[in-house]
Structures are given as C-alpha cells and as structure tokens.
Coordinates of C-alpha atoms in Angstrom, one line a residue:
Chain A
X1 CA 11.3 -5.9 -44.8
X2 CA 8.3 -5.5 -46.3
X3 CA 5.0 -4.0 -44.5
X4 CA 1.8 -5.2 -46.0
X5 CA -1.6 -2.9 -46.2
X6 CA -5.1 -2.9 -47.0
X7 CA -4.7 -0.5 -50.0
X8 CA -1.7 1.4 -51.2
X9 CA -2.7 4.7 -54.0
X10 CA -0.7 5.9 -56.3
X11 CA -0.6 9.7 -56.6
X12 CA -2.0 12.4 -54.4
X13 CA -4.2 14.3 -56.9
X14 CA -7.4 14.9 -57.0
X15 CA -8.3 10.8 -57.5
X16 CA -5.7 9.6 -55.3
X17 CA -6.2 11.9 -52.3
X18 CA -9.9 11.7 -52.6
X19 CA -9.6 7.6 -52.8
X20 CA -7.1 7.3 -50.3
X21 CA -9.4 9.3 -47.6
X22 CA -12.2 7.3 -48.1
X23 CA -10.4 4.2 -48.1
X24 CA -9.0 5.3 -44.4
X25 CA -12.8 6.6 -43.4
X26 CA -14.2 2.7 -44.0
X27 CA -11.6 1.6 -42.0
X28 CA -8.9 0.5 -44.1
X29 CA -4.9 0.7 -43.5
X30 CA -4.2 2.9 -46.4
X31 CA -0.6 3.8 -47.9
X32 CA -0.4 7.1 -50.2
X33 CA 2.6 7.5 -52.4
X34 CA 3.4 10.8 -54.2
X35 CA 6.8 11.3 -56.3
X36 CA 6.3 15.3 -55.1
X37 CA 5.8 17.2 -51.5
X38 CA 3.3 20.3 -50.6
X39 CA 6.6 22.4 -51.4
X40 CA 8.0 20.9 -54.1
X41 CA 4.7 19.9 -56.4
X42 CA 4.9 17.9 -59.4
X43 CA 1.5 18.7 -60.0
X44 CA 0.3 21.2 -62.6
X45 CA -3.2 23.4 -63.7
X46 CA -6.0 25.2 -62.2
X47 CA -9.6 25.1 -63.2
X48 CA -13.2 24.6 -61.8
X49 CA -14.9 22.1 -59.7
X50 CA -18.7 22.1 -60.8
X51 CA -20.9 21.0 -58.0
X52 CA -20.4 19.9 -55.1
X53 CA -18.6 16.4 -55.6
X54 CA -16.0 16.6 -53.0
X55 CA -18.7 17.2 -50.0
X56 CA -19.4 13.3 -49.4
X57 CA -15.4 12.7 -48.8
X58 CA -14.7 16.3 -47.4
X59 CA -18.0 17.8 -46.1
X60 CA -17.4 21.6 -45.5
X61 CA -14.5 21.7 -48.3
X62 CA -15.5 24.7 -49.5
X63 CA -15.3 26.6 -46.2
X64 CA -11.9 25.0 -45.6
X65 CA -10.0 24.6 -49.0
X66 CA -8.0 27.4 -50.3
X67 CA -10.3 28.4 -53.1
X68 CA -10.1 30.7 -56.3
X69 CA -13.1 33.1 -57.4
X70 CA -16.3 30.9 -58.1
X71 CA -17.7 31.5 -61.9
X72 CA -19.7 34.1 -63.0
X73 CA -19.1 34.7 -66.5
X74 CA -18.2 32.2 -69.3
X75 CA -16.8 33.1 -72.3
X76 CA -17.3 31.7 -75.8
X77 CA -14.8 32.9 -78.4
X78 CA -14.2 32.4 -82.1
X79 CA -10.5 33.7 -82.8
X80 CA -10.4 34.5 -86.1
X81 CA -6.7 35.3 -87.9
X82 CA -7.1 39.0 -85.7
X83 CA -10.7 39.4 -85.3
X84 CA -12.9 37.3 -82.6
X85 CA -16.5 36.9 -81.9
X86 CA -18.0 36.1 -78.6
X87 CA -20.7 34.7 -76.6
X88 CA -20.5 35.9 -73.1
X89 CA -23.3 34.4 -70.1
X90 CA -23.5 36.0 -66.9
X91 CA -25.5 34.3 -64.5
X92 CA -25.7 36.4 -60.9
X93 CA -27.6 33.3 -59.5
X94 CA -23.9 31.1 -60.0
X95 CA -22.8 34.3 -57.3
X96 CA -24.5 32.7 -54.4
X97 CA -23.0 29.2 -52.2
X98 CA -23.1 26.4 -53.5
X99 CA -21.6 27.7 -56.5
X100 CA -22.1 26.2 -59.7
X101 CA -18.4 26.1 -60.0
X102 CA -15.2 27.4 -58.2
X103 CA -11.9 27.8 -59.0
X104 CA -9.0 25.6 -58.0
X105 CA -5.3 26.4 -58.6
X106 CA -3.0 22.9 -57.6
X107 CA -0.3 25.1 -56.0
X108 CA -3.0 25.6 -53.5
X109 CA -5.5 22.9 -53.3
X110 CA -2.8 20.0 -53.8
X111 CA -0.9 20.7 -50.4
X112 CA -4.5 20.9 -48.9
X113 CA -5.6 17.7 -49.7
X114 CA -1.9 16.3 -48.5
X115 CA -2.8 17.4 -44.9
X116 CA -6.6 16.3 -45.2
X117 CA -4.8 13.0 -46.2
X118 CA -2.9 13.0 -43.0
X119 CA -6.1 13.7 -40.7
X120 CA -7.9 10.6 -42.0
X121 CA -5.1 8.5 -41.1
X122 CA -3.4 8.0 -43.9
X123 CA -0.1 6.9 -44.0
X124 CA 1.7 9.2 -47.0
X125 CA 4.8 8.4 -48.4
X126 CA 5.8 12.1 -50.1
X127 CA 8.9 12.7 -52.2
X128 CA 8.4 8.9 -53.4
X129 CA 7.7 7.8 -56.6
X130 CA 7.1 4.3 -56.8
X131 CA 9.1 2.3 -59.4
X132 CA 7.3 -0.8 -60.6
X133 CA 3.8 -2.3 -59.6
X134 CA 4.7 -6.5 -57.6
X135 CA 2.5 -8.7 -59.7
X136 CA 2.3 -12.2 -58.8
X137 CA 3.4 -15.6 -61.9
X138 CA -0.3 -14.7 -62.7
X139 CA 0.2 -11.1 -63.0
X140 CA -2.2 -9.9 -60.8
X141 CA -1.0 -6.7 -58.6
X142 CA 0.1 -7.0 -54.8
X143 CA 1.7 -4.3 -54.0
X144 CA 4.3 -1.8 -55.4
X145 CA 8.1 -1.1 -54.9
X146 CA 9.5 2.1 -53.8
X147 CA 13.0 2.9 -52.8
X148 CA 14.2 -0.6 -53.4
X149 CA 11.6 -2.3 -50.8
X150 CA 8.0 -4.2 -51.4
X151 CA 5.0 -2.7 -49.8
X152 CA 1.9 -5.6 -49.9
X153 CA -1.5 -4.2 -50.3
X154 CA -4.9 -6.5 -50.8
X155 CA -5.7 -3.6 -53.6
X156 CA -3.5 -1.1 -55.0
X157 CA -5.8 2.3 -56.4
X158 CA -3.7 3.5 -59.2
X159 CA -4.1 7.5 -59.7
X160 CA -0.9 8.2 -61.3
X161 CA -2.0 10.5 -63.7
X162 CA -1.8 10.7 -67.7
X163 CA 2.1 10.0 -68.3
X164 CA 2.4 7.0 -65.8
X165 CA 4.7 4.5 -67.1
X166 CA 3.1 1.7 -64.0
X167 CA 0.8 1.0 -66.9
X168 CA 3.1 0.0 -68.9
X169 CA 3.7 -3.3 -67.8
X170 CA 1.9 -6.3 -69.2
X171 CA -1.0 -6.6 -66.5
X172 CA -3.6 -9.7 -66.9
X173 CA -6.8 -8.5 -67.5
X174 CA -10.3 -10.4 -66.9
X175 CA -10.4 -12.1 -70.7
X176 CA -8.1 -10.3 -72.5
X177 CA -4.0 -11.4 -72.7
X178 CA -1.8 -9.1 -71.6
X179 CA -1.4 -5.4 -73.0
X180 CA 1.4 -3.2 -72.9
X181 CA 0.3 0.4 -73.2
X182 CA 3.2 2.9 -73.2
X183 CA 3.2 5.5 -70.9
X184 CA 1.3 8.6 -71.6
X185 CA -0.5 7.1 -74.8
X186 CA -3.9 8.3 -75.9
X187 CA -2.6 12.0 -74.8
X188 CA -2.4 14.8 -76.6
X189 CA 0.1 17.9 -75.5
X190 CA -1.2 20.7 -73.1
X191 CA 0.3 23.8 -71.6
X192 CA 0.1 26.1 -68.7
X193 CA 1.1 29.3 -68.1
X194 CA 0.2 31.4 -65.2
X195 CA 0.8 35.3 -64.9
X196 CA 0.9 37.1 -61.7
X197 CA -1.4 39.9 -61.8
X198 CA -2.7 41.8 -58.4
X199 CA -6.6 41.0 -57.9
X200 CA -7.2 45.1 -58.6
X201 CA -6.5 45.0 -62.2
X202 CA -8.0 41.5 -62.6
X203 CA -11.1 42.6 -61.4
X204 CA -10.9 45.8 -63.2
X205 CA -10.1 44.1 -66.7
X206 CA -12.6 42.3 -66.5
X207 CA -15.5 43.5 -65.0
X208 CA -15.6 41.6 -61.7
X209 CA -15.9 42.3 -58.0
X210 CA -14.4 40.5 -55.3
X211 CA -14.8 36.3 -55.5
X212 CA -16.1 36.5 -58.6
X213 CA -14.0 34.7 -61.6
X214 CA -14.3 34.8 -65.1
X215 CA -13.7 31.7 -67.9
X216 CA -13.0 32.1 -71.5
X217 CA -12.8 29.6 -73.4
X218 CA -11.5 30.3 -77.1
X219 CA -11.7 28.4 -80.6
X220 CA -8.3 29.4 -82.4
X221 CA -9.2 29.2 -85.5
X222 CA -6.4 30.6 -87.1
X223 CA -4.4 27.3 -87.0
X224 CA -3.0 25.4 -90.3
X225 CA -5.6 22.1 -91.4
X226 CA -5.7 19.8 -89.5
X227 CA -4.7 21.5 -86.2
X228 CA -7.4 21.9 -83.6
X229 CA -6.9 23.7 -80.0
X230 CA -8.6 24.5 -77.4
X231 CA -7.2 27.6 -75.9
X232 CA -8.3 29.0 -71.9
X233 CA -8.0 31.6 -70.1
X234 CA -9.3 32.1 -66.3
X235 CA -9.0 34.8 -63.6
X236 CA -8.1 33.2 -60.5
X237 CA -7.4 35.6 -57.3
X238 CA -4.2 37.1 -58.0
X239 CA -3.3 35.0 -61.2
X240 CA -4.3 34.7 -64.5
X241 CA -3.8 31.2 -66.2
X242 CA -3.4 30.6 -70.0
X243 CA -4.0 26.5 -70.8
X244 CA -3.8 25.2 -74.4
X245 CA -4.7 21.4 -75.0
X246 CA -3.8 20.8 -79.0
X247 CA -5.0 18.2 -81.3
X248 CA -3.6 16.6 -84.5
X249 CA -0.1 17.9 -84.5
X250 CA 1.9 15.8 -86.1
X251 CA 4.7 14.4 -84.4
X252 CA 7.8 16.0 -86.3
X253 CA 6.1 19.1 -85.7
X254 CA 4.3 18.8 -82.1
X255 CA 6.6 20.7 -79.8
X256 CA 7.4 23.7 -82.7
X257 CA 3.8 23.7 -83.4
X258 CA 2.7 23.7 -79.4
X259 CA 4.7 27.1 -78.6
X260 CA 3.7 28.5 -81.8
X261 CA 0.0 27.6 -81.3
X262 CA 0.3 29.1 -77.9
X263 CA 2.1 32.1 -78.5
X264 CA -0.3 32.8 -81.3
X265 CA -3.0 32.7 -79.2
X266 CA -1.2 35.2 -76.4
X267 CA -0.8 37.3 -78.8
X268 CA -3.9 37.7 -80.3
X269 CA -5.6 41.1 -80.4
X270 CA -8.2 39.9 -78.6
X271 CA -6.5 38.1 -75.7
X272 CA -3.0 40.0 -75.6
X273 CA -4.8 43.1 -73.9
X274 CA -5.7 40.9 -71.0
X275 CA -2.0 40.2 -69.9
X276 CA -0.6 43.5 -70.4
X277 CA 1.4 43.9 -67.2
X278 CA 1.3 40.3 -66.1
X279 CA 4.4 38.4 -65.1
X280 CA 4.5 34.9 -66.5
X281 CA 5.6 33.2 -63.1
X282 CA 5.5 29.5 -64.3
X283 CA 4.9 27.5 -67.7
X284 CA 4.7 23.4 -67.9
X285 CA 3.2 21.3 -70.1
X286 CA 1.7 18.0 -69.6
X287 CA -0.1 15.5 -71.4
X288 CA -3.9 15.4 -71.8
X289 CA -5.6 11.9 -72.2
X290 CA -7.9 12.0 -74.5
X291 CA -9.6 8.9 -75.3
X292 CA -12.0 8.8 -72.2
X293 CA -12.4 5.7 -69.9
X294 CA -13.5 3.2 -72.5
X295 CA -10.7 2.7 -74.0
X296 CA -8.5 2.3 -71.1
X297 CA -7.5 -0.3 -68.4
X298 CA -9.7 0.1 -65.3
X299 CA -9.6 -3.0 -63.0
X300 CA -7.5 -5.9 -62.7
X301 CA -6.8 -8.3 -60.4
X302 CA -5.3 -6.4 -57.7
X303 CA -5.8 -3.2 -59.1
X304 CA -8.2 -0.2 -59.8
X305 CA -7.6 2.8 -61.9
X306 CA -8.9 6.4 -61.6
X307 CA -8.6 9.7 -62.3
X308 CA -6.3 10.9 -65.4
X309 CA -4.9 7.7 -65.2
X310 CA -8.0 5.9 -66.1
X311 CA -8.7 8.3 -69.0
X312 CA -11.0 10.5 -66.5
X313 CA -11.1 13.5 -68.5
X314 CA -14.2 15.3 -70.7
X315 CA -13.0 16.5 -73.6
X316 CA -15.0 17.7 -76.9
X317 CA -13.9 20.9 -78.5
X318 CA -15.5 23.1 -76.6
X319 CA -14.7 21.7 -72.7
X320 CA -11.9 19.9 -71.1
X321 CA -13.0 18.8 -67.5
X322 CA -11.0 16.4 -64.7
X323 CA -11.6 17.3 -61.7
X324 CA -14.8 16.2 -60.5
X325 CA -14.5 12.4 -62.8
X326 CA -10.9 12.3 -60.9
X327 CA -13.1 12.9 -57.6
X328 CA -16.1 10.3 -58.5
X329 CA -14.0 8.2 -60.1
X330 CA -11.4 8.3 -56.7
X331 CA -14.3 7.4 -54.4
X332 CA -16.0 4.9 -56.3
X333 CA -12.6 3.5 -56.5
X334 CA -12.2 3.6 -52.6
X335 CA -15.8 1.7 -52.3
X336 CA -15.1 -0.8 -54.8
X337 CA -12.1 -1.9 -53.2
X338 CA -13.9 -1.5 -49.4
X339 CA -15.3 -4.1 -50.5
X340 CA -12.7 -6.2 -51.9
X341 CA -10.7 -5.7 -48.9
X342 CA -14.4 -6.8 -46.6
X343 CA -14.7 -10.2 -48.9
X344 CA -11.3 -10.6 -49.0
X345 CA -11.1 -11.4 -52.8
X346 CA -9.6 -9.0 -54.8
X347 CA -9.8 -10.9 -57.7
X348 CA -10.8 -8.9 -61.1
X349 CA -14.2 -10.2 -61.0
X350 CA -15.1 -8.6 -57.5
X351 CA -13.0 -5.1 -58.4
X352 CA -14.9 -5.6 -61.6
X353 CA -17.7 -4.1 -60.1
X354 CA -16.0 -0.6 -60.4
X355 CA -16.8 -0.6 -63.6
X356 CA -20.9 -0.9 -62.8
X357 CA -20.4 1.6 -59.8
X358 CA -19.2 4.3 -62.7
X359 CA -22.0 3.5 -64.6
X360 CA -25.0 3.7 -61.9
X361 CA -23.0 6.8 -60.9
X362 CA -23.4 8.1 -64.1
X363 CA -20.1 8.8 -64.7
X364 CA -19.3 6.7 -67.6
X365 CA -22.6 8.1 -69.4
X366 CA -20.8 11.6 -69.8
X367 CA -17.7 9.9 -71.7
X368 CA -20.4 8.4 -74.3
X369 CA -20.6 12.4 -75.8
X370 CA -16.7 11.8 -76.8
X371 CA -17.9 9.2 -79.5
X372 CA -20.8 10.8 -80.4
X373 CA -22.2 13.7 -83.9
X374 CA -21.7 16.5 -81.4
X375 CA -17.8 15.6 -80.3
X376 CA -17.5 15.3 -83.8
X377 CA -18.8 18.4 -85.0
X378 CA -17.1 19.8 -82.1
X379 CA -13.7 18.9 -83.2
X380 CA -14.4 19.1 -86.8
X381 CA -12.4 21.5 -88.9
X382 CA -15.4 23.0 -90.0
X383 CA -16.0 24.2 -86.1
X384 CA -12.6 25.2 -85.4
X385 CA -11.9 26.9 -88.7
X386 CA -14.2 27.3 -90.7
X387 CA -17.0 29.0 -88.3
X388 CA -14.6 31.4 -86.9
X389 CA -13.7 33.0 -90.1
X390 CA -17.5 33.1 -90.9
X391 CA -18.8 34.4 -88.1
X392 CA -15.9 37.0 -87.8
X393 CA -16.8 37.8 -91.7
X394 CA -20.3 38.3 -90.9
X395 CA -20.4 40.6 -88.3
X396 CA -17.1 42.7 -90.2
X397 CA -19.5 42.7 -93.5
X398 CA -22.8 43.7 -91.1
X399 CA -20.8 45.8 -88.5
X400 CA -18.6 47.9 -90.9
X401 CA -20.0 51.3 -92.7
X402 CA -18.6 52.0 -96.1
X403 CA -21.0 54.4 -96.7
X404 CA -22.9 52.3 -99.0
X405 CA -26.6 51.1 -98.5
X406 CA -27.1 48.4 -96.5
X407 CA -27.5 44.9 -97.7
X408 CA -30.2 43.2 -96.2
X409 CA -29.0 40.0 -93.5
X410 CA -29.8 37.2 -95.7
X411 CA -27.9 38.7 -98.4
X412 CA -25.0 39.5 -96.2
X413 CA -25.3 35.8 -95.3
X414 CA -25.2 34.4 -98.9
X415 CA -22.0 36.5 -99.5
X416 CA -20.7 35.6 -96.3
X417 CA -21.1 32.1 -97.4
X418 CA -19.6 32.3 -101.0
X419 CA -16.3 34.7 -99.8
X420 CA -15.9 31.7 -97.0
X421 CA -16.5 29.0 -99.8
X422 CA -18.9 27.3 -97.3
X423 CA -21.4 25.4 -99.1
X424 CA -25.0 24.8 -98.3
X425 CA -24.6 20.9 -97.8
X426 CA -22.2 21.6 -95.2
X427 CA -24.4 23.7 -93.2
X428 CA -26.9 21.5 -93.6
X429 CA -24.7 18.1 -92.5
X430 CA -24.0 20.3 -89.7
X431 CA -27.2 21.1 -88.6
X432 CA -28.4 17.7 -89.3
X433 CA -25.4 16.6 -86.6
X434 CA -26.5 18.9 -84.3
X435 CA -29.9 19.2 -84.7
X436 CA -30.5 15.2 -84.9
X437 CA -29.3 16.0 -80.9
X438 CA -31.6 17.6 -80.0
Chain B
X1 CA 13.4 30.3 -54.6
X2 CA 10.8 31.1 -57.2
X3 CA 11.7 31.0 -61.3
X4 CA 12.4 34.5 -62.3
X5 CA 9.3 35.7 -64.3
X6 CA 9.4 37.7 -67.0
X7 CA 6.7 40.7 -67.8
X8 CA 5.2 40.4 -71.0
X9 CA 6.2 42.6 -73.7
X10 CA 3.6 45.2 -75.2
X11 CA 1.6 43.1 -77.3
X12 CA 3.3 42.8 -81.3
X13 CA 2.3 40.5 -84.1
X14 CA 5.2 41.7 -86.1
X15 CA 7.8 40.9 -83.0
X16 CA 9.0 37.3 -82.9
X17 CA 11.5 35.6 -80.4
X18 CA 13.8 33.2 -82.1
X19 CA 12.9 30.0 -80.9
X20 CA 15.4 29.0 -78.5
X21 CA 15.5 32.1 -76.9
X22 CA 11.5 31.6 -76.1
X23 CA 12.7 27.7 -75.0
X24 CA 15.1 29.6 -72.7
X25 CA 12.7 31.9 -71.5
X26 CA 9.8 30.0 -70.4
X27 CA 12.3 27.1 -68.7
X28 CA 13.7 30.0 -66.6
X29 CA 10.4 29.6 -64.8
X30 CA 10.6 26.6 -63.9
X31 CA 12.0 25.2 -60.6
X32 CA 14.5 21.7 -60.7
X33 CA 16.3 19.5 -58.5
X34 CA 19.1 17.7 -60.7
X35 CA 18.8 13.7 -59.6
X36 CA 22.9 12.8 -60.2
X37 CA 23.4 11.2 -63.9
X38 CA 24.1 7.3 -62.5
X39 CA 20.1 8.2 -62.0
X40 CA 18.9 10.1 -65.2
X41 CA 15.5 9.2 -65.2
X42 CA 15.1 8.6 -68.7
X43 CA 17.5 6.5 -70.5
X44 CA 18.3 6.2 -74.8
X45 CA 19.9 3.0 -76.6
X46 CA 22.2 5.4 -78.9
X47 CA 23.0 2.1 -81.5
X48 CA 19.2 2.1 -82.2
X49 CA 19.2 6.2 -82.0
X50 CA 21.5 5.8 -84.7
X51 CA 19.3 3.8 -86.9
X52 CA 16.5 5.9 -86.2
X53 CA 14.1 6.9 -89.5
X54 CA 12.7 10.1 -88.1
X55 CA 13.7 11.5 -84.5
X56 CA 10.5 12.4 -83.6
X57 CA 12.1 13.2 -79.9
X58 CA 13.4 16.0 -81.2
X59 CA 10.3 17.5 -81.9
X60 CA 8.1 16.7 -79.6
X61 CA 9.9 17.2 -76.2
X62 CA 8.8 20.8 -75.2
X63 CA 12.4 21.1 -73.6
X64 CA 14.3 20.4 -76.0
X65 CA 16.2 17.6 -74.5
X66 CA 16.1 15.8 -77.2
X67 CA 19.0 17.3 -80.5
X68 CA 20.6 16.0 -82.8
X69 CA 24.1 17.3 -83.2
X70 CA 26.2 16.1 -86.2
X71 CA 24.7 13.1 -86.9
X72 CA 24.5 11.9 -83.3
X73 CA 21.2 11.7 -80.9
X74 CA 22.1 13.7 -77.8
X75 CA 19.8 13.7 -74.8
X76 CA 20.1 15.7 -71.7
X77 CA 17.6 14.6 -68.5
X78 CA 18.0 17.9 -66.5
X79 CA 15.8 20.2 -68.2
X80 CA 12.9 17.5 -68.5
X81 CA 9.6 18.8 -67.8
X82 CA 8.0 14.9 -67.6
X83 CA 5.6 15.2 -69.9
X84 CA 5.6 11.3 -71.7
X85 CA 5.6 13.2 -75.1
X86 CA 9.1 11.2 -76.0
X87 CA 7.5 8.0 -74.6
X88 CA 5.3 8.3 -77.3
X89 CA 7.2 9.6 -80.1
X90 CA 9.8 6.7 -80.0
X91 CA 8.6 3.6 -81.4
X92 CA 11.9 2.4 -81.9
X93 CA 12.4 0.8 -78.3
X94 CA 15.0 3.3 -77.5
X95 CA 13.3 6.0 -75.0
X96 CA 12.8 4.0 -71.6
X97 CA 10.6 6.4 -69.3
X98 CA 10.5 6.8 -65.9
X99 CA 9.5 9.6 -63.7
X100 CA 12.6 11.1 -61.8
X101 CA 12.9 9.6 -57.9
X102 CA 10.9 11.3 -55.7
X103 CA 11.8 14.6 -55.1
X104 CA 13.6 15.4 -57.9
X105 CA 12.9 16.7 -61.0
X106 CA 10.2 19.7 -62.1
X107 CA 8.2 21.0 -59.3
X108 CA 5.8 23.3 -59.7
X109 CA 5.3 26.6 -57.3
X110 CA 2.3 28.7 -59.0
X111 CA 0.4 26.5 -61.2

C-alpha cells in the first residue's frame, strides 16, 4: 500500500527539519524520514548559528532551544611546530540578545527540532532510513522507498547530508544526461571529539563568565606539504569540542594521516593545556563537502536539494560554516516546492526556480568567495605553513633577550624573511591577492 | 549506556600510542547497534578486491574496517562509523554503500 503526500524530506537536520516545518506551515502534507531517533542520533558536531536565521521558521527559538554559550571571543591561531601566535577579538557588544552567534551542540538541538517537527504537523518517520529515491521511465523523482513500501510525494526535499548514497543514482537533470555521483564525493574527512569538562573550569580556563563561549580557530601549520587543516576548538556549557576538517591527504594515507593530524594538534603546547582533565566522551568523523553549491545537483524533476547535501557548506581556510545555508537553503527549499505543490507541476523547470530564490537570498553569493584569490590564498601552503613559522619566528627573534642589542623591526623582518626562505615576490603575490580584495 | 570515556593523559610530545591501540580507544566511545550480517550495510565484490591495484579502503576508513590479511581484503561492517570515505576510495566497483537501516548503526550521544 502505498500512501501518497505533498512533500516527503529526507533527513531531520538542520535543512530537513527546517524545510519540513515550513512545508507543513503553508499547508502541505509533509513526510519526514530520518535513519536515527532523539535517543539514538546519527547526527554529529556542534558549532554556531550567526544571526538570527531560524526566527522566520521558529520565531522565539532562541528562548526555547537548548542553546550553548553565545560568542564572545574568537580566536585566530598560527600553530607553529610548538610555538603559536594569536589574534584574539573580544566584542562585549556580541554579550547582549540577539547574539551575533550562539552555540549549538546536535546531541541537544537535533531532538529539539524532532519535536518542533511534530508540533507543525509533520508526520516523521524516525529510525528509517530510506533506501532508494521512485523515479518514473523519465527519471524524474516521485517518491522514496522505505522498509520495502513506496511513499508518493508531488516533491521530495532531499537533506540527506554529505555521504548520501540517494544521489547516487542517475537522476535526469534539466539539459544535462544523467550523472552518477558517488556518495559522499566532493568531501573531504572531518573529526569530532567532545570532552566533558564541568562549566567551572571552562569558564575559568578561559576567561569567561556564565553564557559566554569562546572559538578558536587554529592554522596547524606543522603539517607535511601539501596537507592543509583547519583545526577548532569551542567551549560549549559543560563540553569542550575539538573538530578537524583536513585537506589534500592522499588517499593511501587519509585515515593514518587524519588521527595523526588530530592528535598532533591535541597535543600541541598550546592547545593540550586546555583539555587537561577533560574526558573525551565521544569521537566520529564525518565527511565535509567541500566544493559548495555550484558544483552540485540542486533541482530535478521531482526533487530539491539542501543543506550538506547540496554542498551548503562555507569553507576557505580560515571558516567552515553549515548551519545557517542548511537553514536558508531548507526554507527556500520548502517555498520553492509550495509552489510546485500550488501549480501542481513539479517539473524541473518550476523547482528550477530554487536556484533564483538562493540567489535573490543571497545565499549563493557567499559560495562565490570559494572560487575566488582570497580562498586561494587561504588554503595556499604559503598561509597554512609558511606564515605560521614566520610569524612564530618573528615574535621568538623580537620577543626573546639574549642579552645582545636589539635589532631594529625591519631588520628583524629581513632575517625573519631569509631564515624562513620567504622571498619578496611571494609576499608581494600575496598582498597583491589580498590586497586586489579590497 | 554511554561509551566509556577516557581522561586525557598529562600532555607529552615524546608519548605515543601505537596506532591500534588509539583506533581502540577512541571506538570505545562510540555507541552501536549491530544490524544482523544477512543485512551488513555495506557490501565488497572480493574477486575484484582481489584484483585491486592499491586498497585505498584500508587507509581511509577511520575504523579500520577495512585489512588486508594475507593477501585477502577482509571487511567487517560492525565498527563502521558511516563516513562515505570507502565510497570514495574504491573506484574499482567493489564498495557498494548504503547507510545501515534505521536504527542501527553509530549513534551519537554527546556530539
């Protein structure tokens, strides 16, 4: 027997949860199906939510939604081999509400959005995951099958995350043939450990009172050529979480590589004080897309994509940001096929119009960075190895007394330069890439 | 019941785990239900394994489910973290990747 909907989403993250509750607000009969439960989670991470995105699908979320500390201090650091220099901002004005950004861990917020799911009248399918997507002889989407029955939906809002393999299958596009992507290609690896540390000595290490929450972001730039990561660390209430995303591994070496890369970085004078005493409660990894939303599948007849799924995700070498374009991209998801389901045409011409939503919304402008000088820069050797050790040599050769006179900056700089074998045309190529920015 | 969790030990460059004891260490964390084999979630074609130029599975998957073991390409399902990483690394049509059914596999208490 198979029961026929509006709209059926795939996966209750962020994208799915947040497109599935809008879907039911504008009326539709909306199926949500998610392989895990509020107990047993296949979801994994913490982070922050900038803004104020989720307030036009859940309007007093952040009185209601089992938050984290909001930010207050962000972290910049260069780790060098077993020195480190930092940039630190502290901005009391991010201390009042609406904060500019507030923690979320997924233990907590996930079950959350499950109930808030519920109350809008969605009807959730937990502890499912669905097996294949129903296409049609023309290959466009109607539905998916879970548990060995067919569930019809006019459009079915695929948030499945990075590793999906529903992607995989050959699905018809608007003018190209069919494409099979494999699942969880354009990813690279990432990892997340959280330690159990009481909210005393979290706010004592690091200089915080109550809600307030600390992010440090660090440039390891200790790794072997060729090898870029972006290592994280944030205070949360009563847990401290360590996330890694890694870049350019190659594959006979990605997985010895990932828990050397991350125990390195654990380790590392300047971040091992900050665990002492902290129980490491859980570790998973999970992939990280990492190509952005251009270069990814987003509509098709009978289908929309958002979230991780749809390549959602900010990454340069400095950031790495999904919650809010899983949240956008959910809802404009949710209106796009509102309006499918009104005209009754869910055809890839009318669902195309997700696309132009992302764009007035601004969404798709933020992904344009990842092609751009500064994601370059930003991911270039140069930034993730060779400035570390430069700056780390600069400060030693100002900071350090040897009882000698002092040489003058500009002559500390020059040295700096030679003992790093950084030439002048690379600082200048850089400054051209980031200067020609701005 | 919640993964066991292990305290850190005092920070030491010079101190270093051998590798499958860290493996070990960091899967005790972890929370499973086992799925029964007649529905292992991933499958492997072991007559292309065996023709295989570089076993990039077994390097990539973080749980090691993935060893070769006198010649031959064993793969175990149970300690699977679903990542996708193995999805990736065979290009020789033998990985065929699937999420576990709902509820089993990983799940996730803290993070």
């Amino acid at each position: 027997m198979s029961e026929r909907f509006d709209a059926i989403v795939v996966g209750a993250g962020f994208a799915g949860s947040v497109a599935a509750i809008q879907l039911a607000k504008g009326g539709a009969n909306v199926l949500l199906v998610e392989q895990g439960t509020s107990a047993d989670r296949k979801s994994l991470g913490g982070g922050w939510l900038f803004g104020d995105d989720l307030s036009e699908v859940l309007p007093g979320w952040e009185k209601e939604m089992p938050l984290e500390r909001h930010l207050l201090e962000q972290r910049l650091v260069f780790l060098d081999e077993d020195s480190s220099v930092s940039f630190d901002f502290r901005d009391p004005t991010w201390d009042s509400s609406p904060h500019n950004a507030t923690g979320v861990l997924r233990s907590k917020t996930d079950p959350w959005l499950l109930t808030k799911t519920r109350d809008a009248g969605v009807h959730l399918a937990s502890g499912t995951a669905v097996e294949r997507l129903s296409t049609d002889s023309n290959g466009s989407v109607k539905g998916v099958e879970l548990k060995g029955q067919s569930y019809a939906a006019d459009v079915t809002v695929l948030a499945c995350g990075s590793s999906s393999s529903l992607l995989s299958v050959p699905l018809h596009g608007v003018k190209e043939p069919a494409k099979v992507i494999p699942a969880g290609a354009g990813t690279d690896p990432g990892v997340f450990e959280v330690y159990r540390l009481d909210a005393h000595s979290i706010n004592e290490r690091f200089g915080l009172r109550e809600d307030e929450g600390m992010a440090l972001q660090a440039i390891l730039g200790f790794l072997p050529g060729g090898v870029s990561a972006l290592g994280s660390m944030i205070t949360h209430r009563e847990v401290l979480s360590i996330s890694l995303c890694l870049k350019g591994l190659a594959p006979d070496d990605e997985d010895s590589e990932a828990q050397a890369v991350l125990t390195a970085f654990r380790e590392h004078p300047s971040i091992a004080p900050y665990l002492v005493a902290g129980t490491r409660v859980e570790r998973g990894e999970q992939r990280i897309p990492t190509q952005g939303p251009f270069r990814r599948r987003l509509f098709g007849p009978g289908f929309l994509v958002c979230g991780d799924a749809g390549g959602f995700v900010l990454r340069d070498g400095l950031v790495l940001r999904g919650f809010n374009y899983a949240i956008r991209s959910g809802r404009l998801a949710a209106e796009t096929a509102l309006e499918a389901i009104r005209a009754k045409d869910a055809g890839a011409t009318q669902l195309g119009k997700y696309r132009k939503k992302l764009g007035q919304a601004g969404v798709l402008a933020e992904f344009s960075r990842n092609d751009s000088g500064l994601e370059k820069f930003l991911w270039s050797p140069r930034f993730h190895q060779s400035y570390p050790h430069v700056l780390t040599e600069l400060m030693h050769q100002i900071m350090t007394e040897n009882g000698l006179p002092k040489k003058s900056i500009v002559q500390t700089l020059r040295e700096v330069r030679r003992a790093t074998k950084t030439s002048r045309r690379a600082l200048a190529n850089d400054a051209l890439d980031v200067g020609g920015l701005v | 019941m919640s993964g066991s969790g292990d305290s850190t030990p005092t920070p030491s460059r010079a101190q270093t785990e051998p590798e499958f004891v860290e493996i070990k260490r960091r899967l005790g964390t972890l929370r499973y239900a086992t799925d029964s084999p007649e529905h292992a979630h991933i499958t492997i074609k072991p007559e292309i394994c065996a023709r295989c130029p570089h076993s990039f599975c077994t390097y990539v998957c973080p749980a090691q489910c993935y060893q070769r073991i006198e010649g031959k390409l064993l793969f175990r399902y149970e300690d699977c973290v679903e990542c996708g990483a193995c999805a990736i690394a065979c290009d020789q049509g033998s990985v065929t990747w699937n999420f576990p059914r709902g509820p089993y596999g990983v799940r996730y208490a803290f993070g």
